[in-house]
Amino acid sequence: MSGFRRFAFALAGAALVAGWSIAPPVHAQTIFNTPYPTVIRVAIRAYNNPTAPILYVQTLGFEEYCEDVLPNEWVPSWNEEALKAGAIAVKMFAWYWTLHPRTENGWTYDVDNTTNYQTFKYLSGQYKTDLAIQQTWNMVFVPPDGSIKPLEYRQGSAHRPGYAYIGTYIMSQWGTEYWAKVAKLPFTQILSLFYPGYQLRWV
């Protein structure tokens, strides 16, 4: 028996004597074994200020949350393909964080309402952005193993393609509009520019 295995058995024995509980192995959370959350907990900070203290935690439906984020992160008048790319990014980012909640000053939450995570404003959904969320709701963009990853994004430069972000797994928000409006790319190709190797799947 290796030294490592002897140590593991000794540790297990000590745990039983002491009454500790040993957690089972954590399996990777993928789209194959993890459904969408039904709700999400949003820590509300005053004036959407990232450094403000938490006032309260708001629990609301997951889809409603996404609809109340997209128009605050993507310009609602943008091309519909840009909005669809944004809709999937917003959803995947939020889904990941529902699986990794945190506690701050006694408040347990999944995300907050600021740029610490994504800008959320209750009941701010608009027709075009709501439609983008709804049209892509059964679609996800994930690595080949289906693991649930946050699709990171940044503003980028206005009216620019966001070349610096291509292939970096960080999507340029302005870049999505450029590639949709100027290059006429569908949202799937826009996502692939920024998250190479990821795949569109249906859930």
PDB file of C-alpha atoms in Angstrom:
ATOM      1  CA  MET A   1       0.000   0.000   0.000  1.00  0.00           C
ATOM      2  CA  SER A   2       1.399   3.393  -0.962  1.00  0.00           C
ATOM      3  CA  GLY A   3       2.110   6.054   1.607  1.00  0.00           C
ATOM      4  CA  PHE A   4      -0.683   8.167   0.130  1.00  0.00           C
ATOM      5  CA  ARG A   5      -3.240   5.356   0.476  1.00  0.00           C
ATOM      6  CA  ARG A   6      -2.123   4.635   4.053  1.00  0.00           C
ATOM      7  CA  PHE A   7      -2.612   8.320   4.834  1.00  0.00           C
ATOM      8  CA  ALA A   8      -6.055   8.269   3.218  1.00  0.00           C
ATOM      9  CA  PHE A   9      -7.158   5.236   5.248  1.00  0.00           C
ATOM     10  CA  ALA A  10      -5.807   6.783   8.445  1.00  0.00           C
ATOM     11  CA  LEU A  11      -7.654  10.004   7.705  1.00  0.00           C
ATOM     12  CA  ALA A  12     -10.879   8.104   7.053  1.00  0.00           C
ATOM     13  CA  GLY A  13     -10.503   6.249  10.346  1.00  0.00           C
ATOM     14  CA  ALA A  14      -9.902   9.467  12.232  1.00  0.00           C
ATOM     15  CA  ALA A  15     -12.974  10.962  10.617  1.00  0.00           C
ATOM     16  CA  LEU A  16     -15.159   8.077  11.767  1.00  0.00           C
ATOM     17  CA  VAL A  17     -13.858   8.319  15.315  1.00  0.00           C
ATOM     18  CA  ALA A  18     -14.305  12.076  15.425  1.00  0.00           C
ATOM     19  CA  GLY A  19     -17.736  11.961  13.820  1.00  0.00           C
ATOM     20  CA  TRP A  20     -16.719  13.960  10.779  1.00  0.00           C
ATOM     21  CA  SER A  21     -18.582  13.498   7.513  1.00  0.00           C
ATOM     22  CA  ILE A  22     -16.558  12.898   4.375  1.00  0.00           C
ATOM     23  CA  ALA A  23     -18.242  14.320   1.286  1.00  0.00           C
ATOM     24  CA  PRO A  24     -18.564  12.036  -1.736  1.00  0.00           C
ATOM     25  CA  PRO A  25     -16.599  12.948  -4.855  1.00  0.00           C
ATOM     26  CA  VAL A  26     -18.029  15.936  -6.676  1.00  0.00           C
ATOM     27  CA  HIS A  27     -18.977  15.082 -10.236  1.00  0.00           C
ATOM     28  CA  ALA A  28     -18.546  17.638 -12.982  1.00  0.00           C
ATOM     29  CA  GLN A  29     -21.686  19.649 -13.558  1.00  0.00           C
ATOM     30  CA  THR A  30     -22.632  19.373 -17.205  1.00  0.00           C
ATOM     31  CA  ILE A  31     -25.660  20.003 -19.366  1.00  0.00           C
ATOM     32  CA  PHE A  32     -26.201  16.230 -19.292  1.00  0.00           C
ATOM     33  CA  ASN A  33     -26.661  15.961 -15.522  1.00  0.00           C
ATOM     34  CA  THR A  34     -27.662  19.479 -14.462  1.00  0.00           C
ATOM     35  CA  PRO A  35     -30.908  21.187 -15.528  1.00  0.00           C
ATOM     36  CA  TYR A  36     -31.431  24.908 -15.759  1.00  0.00           C
ATOM     37  CA  PRO A  37     -32.138  26.421 -12.346  1.00  0.00           C
ATOM     38  CA  THR A  38     -35.742  27.418 -11.800  1.00  0.00           C
ATOM     39  CA  VAL A  39     -34.782  30.458  -9.725  1.00  0.00           C
ATOM     40  CA  ILE A  40     -31.740  32.620  -9.072  1.00  0.00           C
ATOM     41  CA  ARG A  41     -30.800  34.655  -5.985  1.00  0.00           C
ATOM     42  CA  VAL A  42     -29.679  38.194  -6.773  1.00  0.00           C
ATOM     43  CA  ALA A  43     -27.933  40.327  -4.159  1.00  0.00           C
ATOM     44  CA  ILE A  44     -29.250  43.858  -4.603  1.00  0.00           C
ATOM     45  CA  ARG A  45     -26.694  46.625  -4.064  1.00  0.00           C
ATOM     46  CA  ALA A  46     -27.816  50.256  -3.977  1.00  0.00           C
ATOM     47  CA  TYR A  47     -27.797  52.031  -7.350  1.00  0.00           C
ATOM     48  CA  ASN A  48     -26.202  48.989  -9.017  1.00  0.00           C
ATOM     49  CA  ASN A  49     -22.941  50.052  -7.367  1.00  0.00           C
ATOM     50  CA  PRO A  50     -20.417  47.178  -7.322  1.00  0.00           C
ATOM     51  CA  THR A  51     -18.881  48.346  -4.025  1.00  0.00           C
ATOM     52  CA  ALA A  52     -22.116  49.143  -2.182  1.00  0.00           C
ATOM     53  CA  PRO A  53     -23.287  46.906   0.666  1.00  0.00           C
ATOM     54  CA  ILE A  54     -26.013  44.370   0.017  1.00  0.00           C
ATOM     55  CA  LEU A  55     -29.473  45.709   0.831  1.00  0.00           C
ATOM     56  CA  TYR A  56     -31.373  42.446   0.331  1.00  0.00           C
ATOM     57  CA  VAL A  57     -31.429  39.298  -1.797  1.00  0.00           C
ATOM     58  CA  GLN A  58     -34.125  39.004  -4.450  1.00  0.00           C
ATOM     59  CA  THR A  59     -35.181  35.559  -5.663  1.00  0.00           C
ATOM     60  CA  LEU A  60     -36.835  35.373  -9.057  1.00  0.00           C
ATOM     61  CA  GLY A  61     -37.330  33.041 -11.996  1.00  0.00           C
ATOM     62  CA  PHE A  62     -34.180  32.241 -13.950  1.00  0.00           C
ATOM     63  CA  GLU A  63     -35.624  33.195 -17.341  1.00  0.00           C
ATOM     64  CA  GLU A  64     -37.071  36.420 -15.938  1.00  0.00           C
ATOM     65  CA  TYR A  65     -33.641  37.270 -14.544  1.00  0.00           C
ATOM     66  CA  CYS A  66     -32.029  36.794 -17.955  1.00  0.00           C
ATOM     67  CA  GLU A  67     -34.668  39.038 -19.538  1.00  0.00           C
ATOM     68  CA  ASP A  68     -33.878  41.719 -16.957  1.00  0.00           C
ATOM     69  CA  VAL A  69     -30.130  41.526 -17.644  1.00  0.00           C
ATOM     70  CA  LEU A  70     -29.846  41.452 -21.430  1.00  0.00           C
ATOM     71  CA  PRO A  71     -31.129  45.011 -22.149  1.00  0.00           C
ATOM     72  CA  ASN A  72     -28.702  46.344 -19.542  1.00  0.00           C
ATOM     73  CA  GLU A  73     -25.690  44.573 -21.026  1.00  0.00           C
ATOM     74  CA  TRP A  74     -26.534  44.657 -24.770  1.00  0.00           C
ATOM     75  CA  VAL A  75     -28.077  47.650 -26.537  1.00  0.00           C
ATOM     76  CA  PRO A  76     -31.709  46.646 -27.231  1.00  0.00           C
ATOM     77  CA  SER A  77     -31.700  48.257 -30.689  1.00  0.00           C
ATOM     78  CA  TRP A  78     -28.786  46.136 -31.888  1.00  0.00           C
ATOM     79  CA  ASN A  79     -29.031  43.477 -34.581  1.00  0.00           C
ATOM     80  CA  GLU A  80     -31.025  40.441 -33.512  1.00  0.00           C
ATOM     81  CA  GLU A  81     -28.066  38.099 -34.078  1.00  0.00           C
ATOM     82  CA  ALA A  82     -25.959  40.180 -31.694  1.00  0.00           C
ATOM     83  CA  LEU A  83     -28.772  40.018 -29.144  1.00  0.00           C
ATOM     84  CA  LYS A  84     -29.026  36.238 -29.516  1.00  0.00           C
ATOM     85  CA  ALA A  85     -25.288  35.874 -28.894  1.00  0.00           C
ATOM     86  CA  GLY A  86     -25.715  38.072 -25.843  1.00  0.00           C
ATOM     87  CA  ALA A  87     -28.729  36.106 -24.658  1.00  0.00           C
ATOM     88  CA  ILE A  88     -26.757  32.872 -24.598  1.00  0.00           C
ATOM     89  CA  ALA A  89     -23.782  34.521 -22.895  1.00  0.00           C
ATOM     90  CA  VAL A  90     -25.972  36.083 -20.199  1.00  0.00           C
ATOM     91  CA  LYS A  91     -27.722  32.775 -19.555  1.00  0.00           C
ATOM     92  CA  MET A  92     -24.573  30.632 -19.422  1.00  0.00           C
ATOM     93  CA  PHE A  93     -22.835  33.129 -17.147  1.00  0.00           C
ATOM     94  CA  ALA A  94     -25.755  33.142 -14.731  1.00  0.00           C
ATOM     95  CA  TRP A  95     -26.230  29.368 -14.850  1.00  0.00           C
ATOM     96  CA  TYR A  96     -22.593  28.828 -13.871  1.00  0.00           C
ATOM     97  CA  TRP A  97     -22.882  31.105 -10.855  1.00  0.00           C
ATOM     98  CA  THR A  98     -26.052  29.431  -9.576  1.00  0.00           C
ATOM     99  CA  LEU A  99     -23.801  26.396  -9.166  1.00  0.00           C
ATOM    100  CA  HIS A 100     -21.221  28.428  -7.222  1.00  0.00           C
ATOM    101  CA  PRO A 101     -23.104  30.594  -4.703  1.00  0.00           C
ATOM    102  CA  ARG A 102     -21.327  32.697  -2.114  1.00  0.00           C
ATOM    103  CA  THR A 103     -22.114  34.266   1.251  1.00  0.00           C
ATOM    104  CA  GLU A 104     -21.252  37.851   2.153  1.00  0.00           C
ATOM    105  CA  ASN A 105     -22.099  39.452   5.490  1.00  0.00           C
ATOM    106  CA  GLY A 106     -24.717  36.797   6.137  1.00  0.00           C
ATOM    107  CA  TRP A 107     -26.341  37.066   2.691  1.00  0.00           C
ATOM    108  CA  THR A 108     -26.164  33.978   0.470  1.00  0.00           C
ATOM    109  CA  TYR A 109     -26.620  34.679  -3.228  1.00  0.00           C
ATOM    110  CA  ASP A 110     -25.730  33.485  -6.722  1.00  0.00           C
ATOM    111  CA  VAL A 111     -25.038  36.823  -8.416  1.00  0.00           C
ATOM    112  CA  ASP A 112     -25.438  40.480  -7.597  1.00  0.00           C
ATOM    113  CA  ASN A 113     -27.085  43.227  -9.645  1.00  0.00           C
ATOM    114  CA  THR A 114     -23.871  44.948 -10.694  1.00  0.00           C
ATOM    115  CA  THR A 115     -20.938  44.573 -13.030  1.00  0.00           C
ATOM    116  CA  ASN A 116     -19.380  42.311 -10.408  1.00  0.00           C
ATOM    117  CA  TYR A 117     -21.505  39.771 -12.268  1.00  0.00           C
ATOM    118  CA  GLN A 118     -24.074  41.208 -14.714  1.00  0.00           C
ATOM    119  CA  THR A 119     -26.114  44.397 -14.546  1.00  0.00           C
ATOM    120  CA  PHE A 120     -29.643  43.464 -13.448  1.00  0.00           C
ATOM    121  CA  LYS A 121     -32.583  45.848 -13.215  1.00  0.00           C
ATOM    122  CA  TYR A 122     -35.902  44.360 -12.209  1.00  0.00           C
ATOM    123  CA  LEU A 123     -38.683  44.556 -14.833  1.00  0.00           C
ATOM    124  CA  SER A 124     -36.397  46.194 -17.390  1.00  0.00           C
ATOM    125  CA  GLY A 125     -37.004  43.635 -20.142  1.00  0.00           C
ATOM    126  CA  GLN A 126     -37.778  44.947 -23.616  1.00  0.00           C
ATOM    127  CA  TYR A 127     -39.442  43.315 -26.604  1.00  0.00           C
ATOM    128  CA  LYS A 128     -36.341  42.661 -28.735  1.00  0.00           C
ATOM    129  CA  THR A 129     -34.179  41.451 -25.875  1.00  0.00           C
ATOM    130  CA  ASP A 130     -36.975  39.325 -24.394  1.00  0.00           C
ATOM    131  CA  LEU A 131     -37.440  37.747 -27.828  1.00  0.00           C
ATOM    132  CA  ALA A 132     -33.724  36.947 -28.078  1.00  0.00           C
ATOM    133  CA  ILE A 133     -33.858  35.202 -24.692  1.00  0.00           C
ATOM    134  CA  GLN A 134     -36.958  33.232 -25.674  1.00  0.00           C
ATOM    135  CA  GLN A 135     -35.677  32.218 -29.117  1.00  0.00           C
ATOM    136  CA  THR A 136     -32.432  30.832 -27.679  1.00  0.00           C
ATOM    137  CA  TRP A 137     -33.793  29.460 -24.419  1.00  0.00           C
ATOM    138  CA  ASN A 138     -33.309  25.795 -25.329  1.00  0.00           C
ATOM    139  CA  MET A 139     -29.798  26.414 -26.688  1.00  0.00           C
ATOM    140  CA  VAL A 140     -26.508  26.375 -24.818  1.00  0.00           C
ATOM    141  CA  PHE A 141     -22.909  26.995 -25.884  1.00  0.00           C
ATOM    142  CA  VAL A 142     -20.501  24.666 -24.138  1.00  0.00           C
ATOM    143  CA  PRO A 143     -17.194  22.798 -24.445  1.00  0.00           C
ATOM    144  CA  PRO A 144     -17.384  19.353 -26.098  1.00  0.00           C
ATOM    145  CA  ASP A 145     -17.773  17.639 -22.710  1.00  0.00           C
ATOM    146  CA  GLY A 146     -20.887  19.695 -21.967  1.00  0.00           C
ATOM    147  CA  SER A 147     -19.433  21.323 -18.858  1.00  0.00           C
ATOM    148  CA  ILE A 148     -21.237  24.451 -17.703  1.00  0.00           C
ATOM    149  CA  LYS A 149     -18.863  27.383 -18.122  1.00  0.00           C
ATOM    150  CA  PRO A 150     -19.470  31.116 -17.698  1.00  0.00           C
ATOM    151  CA  LEU A 151     -19.346  32.835 -21.076  1.00  0.00           C
ATOM    152  CA  GLU A 152     -17.326  35.888 -20.102  1.00  0.00           C
ATOM    153  CA  TYR A 153     -17.756  39.135 -22.011  1.00  0.00           C
ATOM    154  CA  ARG A 154     -16.512  42.724 -22.011  1.00  0.00           C
ATOM    155  CA  GLN A 155     -17.725  45.935 -23.614  1.00  0.00           C
ATOM    156  CA  GLY A 156     -14.981  46.291 -26.207  1.00  0.00           C
ATOM    157  CA  SER A 157     -14.609  49.383 -28.385  1.00  0.00           C
ATOM    158  CA  ALA A 158     -17.668  51.026 -29.914  1.00  0.00           C
ATOM    159  CA  HIS A 159     -18.367  50.085 -33.545  1.00  0.00           C
ATOM    160  CA  ARG A 160     -15.292  47.856 -33.656  1.00  0.00           C
ATOM    161  CA  PRO A 161     -15.018  44.107 -34.328  1.00  0.00           C
ATOM    162  CA  GLY A 162     -13.166  43.306 -31.129  1.00  0.00           C
ATOM    163  CA  TYR A 163     -10.224  41.549 -32.761  1.00  0.00           C
ATOM    164  CA  ALA A 164      -8.308  41.567 -29.471  1.00  0.00           C
ATOM    165  CA  TYR A 165     -10.982  39.339 -27.938  1.00  0.00           C
ATOM    166  CA  ILE A 166     -11.295  36.787 -30.724  1.00  0.00           C
ATOM    167  CA  GLY A 167     -10.264  33.349 -29.517  1.00  0.00           C
ATOM    168  CA  THR A 168      -9.803  34.503 -25.925  1.00  0.00           C
ATOM    169  CA  TYR A 169     -13.034  33.075 -24.445  1.00  0.00           C
ATOM    170  CA  ILE A 170     -14.101  36.635 -23.660  1.00  0.00           C
ATOM    171  CA  MET A 171     -16.679  38.096 -26.038  1.00  0.00           C
ATOM    172  CA  SER A 172     -16.713  41.743 -27.076  1.00  0.00           C
ATOM    173  CA  GLN A 173     -20.239  43.105 -26.712  1.00  0.00           C
ATOM    174  CA  TRP A 174     -19.619  45.741 -29.370  1.00  0.00           C
ATOM    175  CA  GLY A 175     -17.962  43.021 -31.416  1.00  0.00           C
ATOM    176  CA  THR A 176     -21.198  41.038 -31.516  1.00  0.00           C
ATOM    177  CA  GLU A 177     -22.957  44.022 -33.094  1.00  0.00           C
ATOM    178  CA  TYR A 178     -20.156  44.534 -35.612  1.00  0.00           C
ATOM    179  CA  TRP A 179     -20.106  40.914 -36.749  1.00  0.00           C
ATOM    180  CA  ALA A 180     -23.901  40.733 -36.896  1.00  0.00           C
ATOM    181  CA  LYS A 181     -24.545  44.062 -38.625  1.00  0.00           C
ATOM    182  CA  VAL A 182     -21.476  44.547 -40.812  1.00  0.00           C
ATOM    183  CA  ALA A 183     -20.324  40.987 -41.488  1.00  0.00           C
ATOM    184  CA  LYS A 184     -23.860  39.533 -41.416  1.00  0.00           C
ATOM    185  CA  LEU A 185     -22.785  36.563 -39.287  1.00  0.00           C
ATOM    186  CA  PRO A 186     -25.385  34.487 -37.449  1.00  0.00           C
ATOM    187  CA  PHE A 187     -25.121  34.335 -33.674  1.00  0.00           C
ATOM    188  CA  THR A 188     -23.654  30.826 -33.759  1.00  0.00           C
ATOM    189  CA  GLN A 189     -20.653  31.987 -35.790  1.00  0.00           C
ATOM    190  CA  ILE A 190     -20.259  35.064 -33.614  1.00  0.00           C
ATOM    191  CA  LEU A 191     -20.068  32.877 -30.517  1.00  0.00           C
ATOM    192  CA  SER A 192     -17.549  30.585 -32.217  1.00  0.00           C
ATOM    193  CA  LEU A 193     -15.243  33.525 -32.951  1.00  0.00           C
ATOM    194  CA  PHE A 194     -14.872  34.313 -29.279  1.00  0.00           C
ATOM    195  CA  TYR A 195     -15.243  30.827 -27.739  1.00  0.00           C
ATOM    196  CA  PRO A 196     -13.381  28.499 -30.140  1.00  0.00           C
ATOM    197  CA  GLY A 197     -14.078  24.813 -29.761  1.00  0.00           C
ATOM    198  CA  TYR A 198     -17.343  25.368 -27.933  1.00  0.00           C
ATOM    199  CA  GLN A 199     -20.486  23.851 -29.422  1.00  0.00           C
ATOM    200  CA  LEU A 200     -24.124  24.846 -29.728  1.00  0.00           C
ATOM    201  CA  ARG A 201     -26.334  22.222 -28.111  1.00  0.00           C
ATOM    202  CA  TRP A 202     -30.008  21.903 -27.338  1.00  0.00           C
ATOM    203  CA  VAL A 203     -31.337  21.207 -23.867  1.00  0.00           C
TER     204      VAL A 203
END
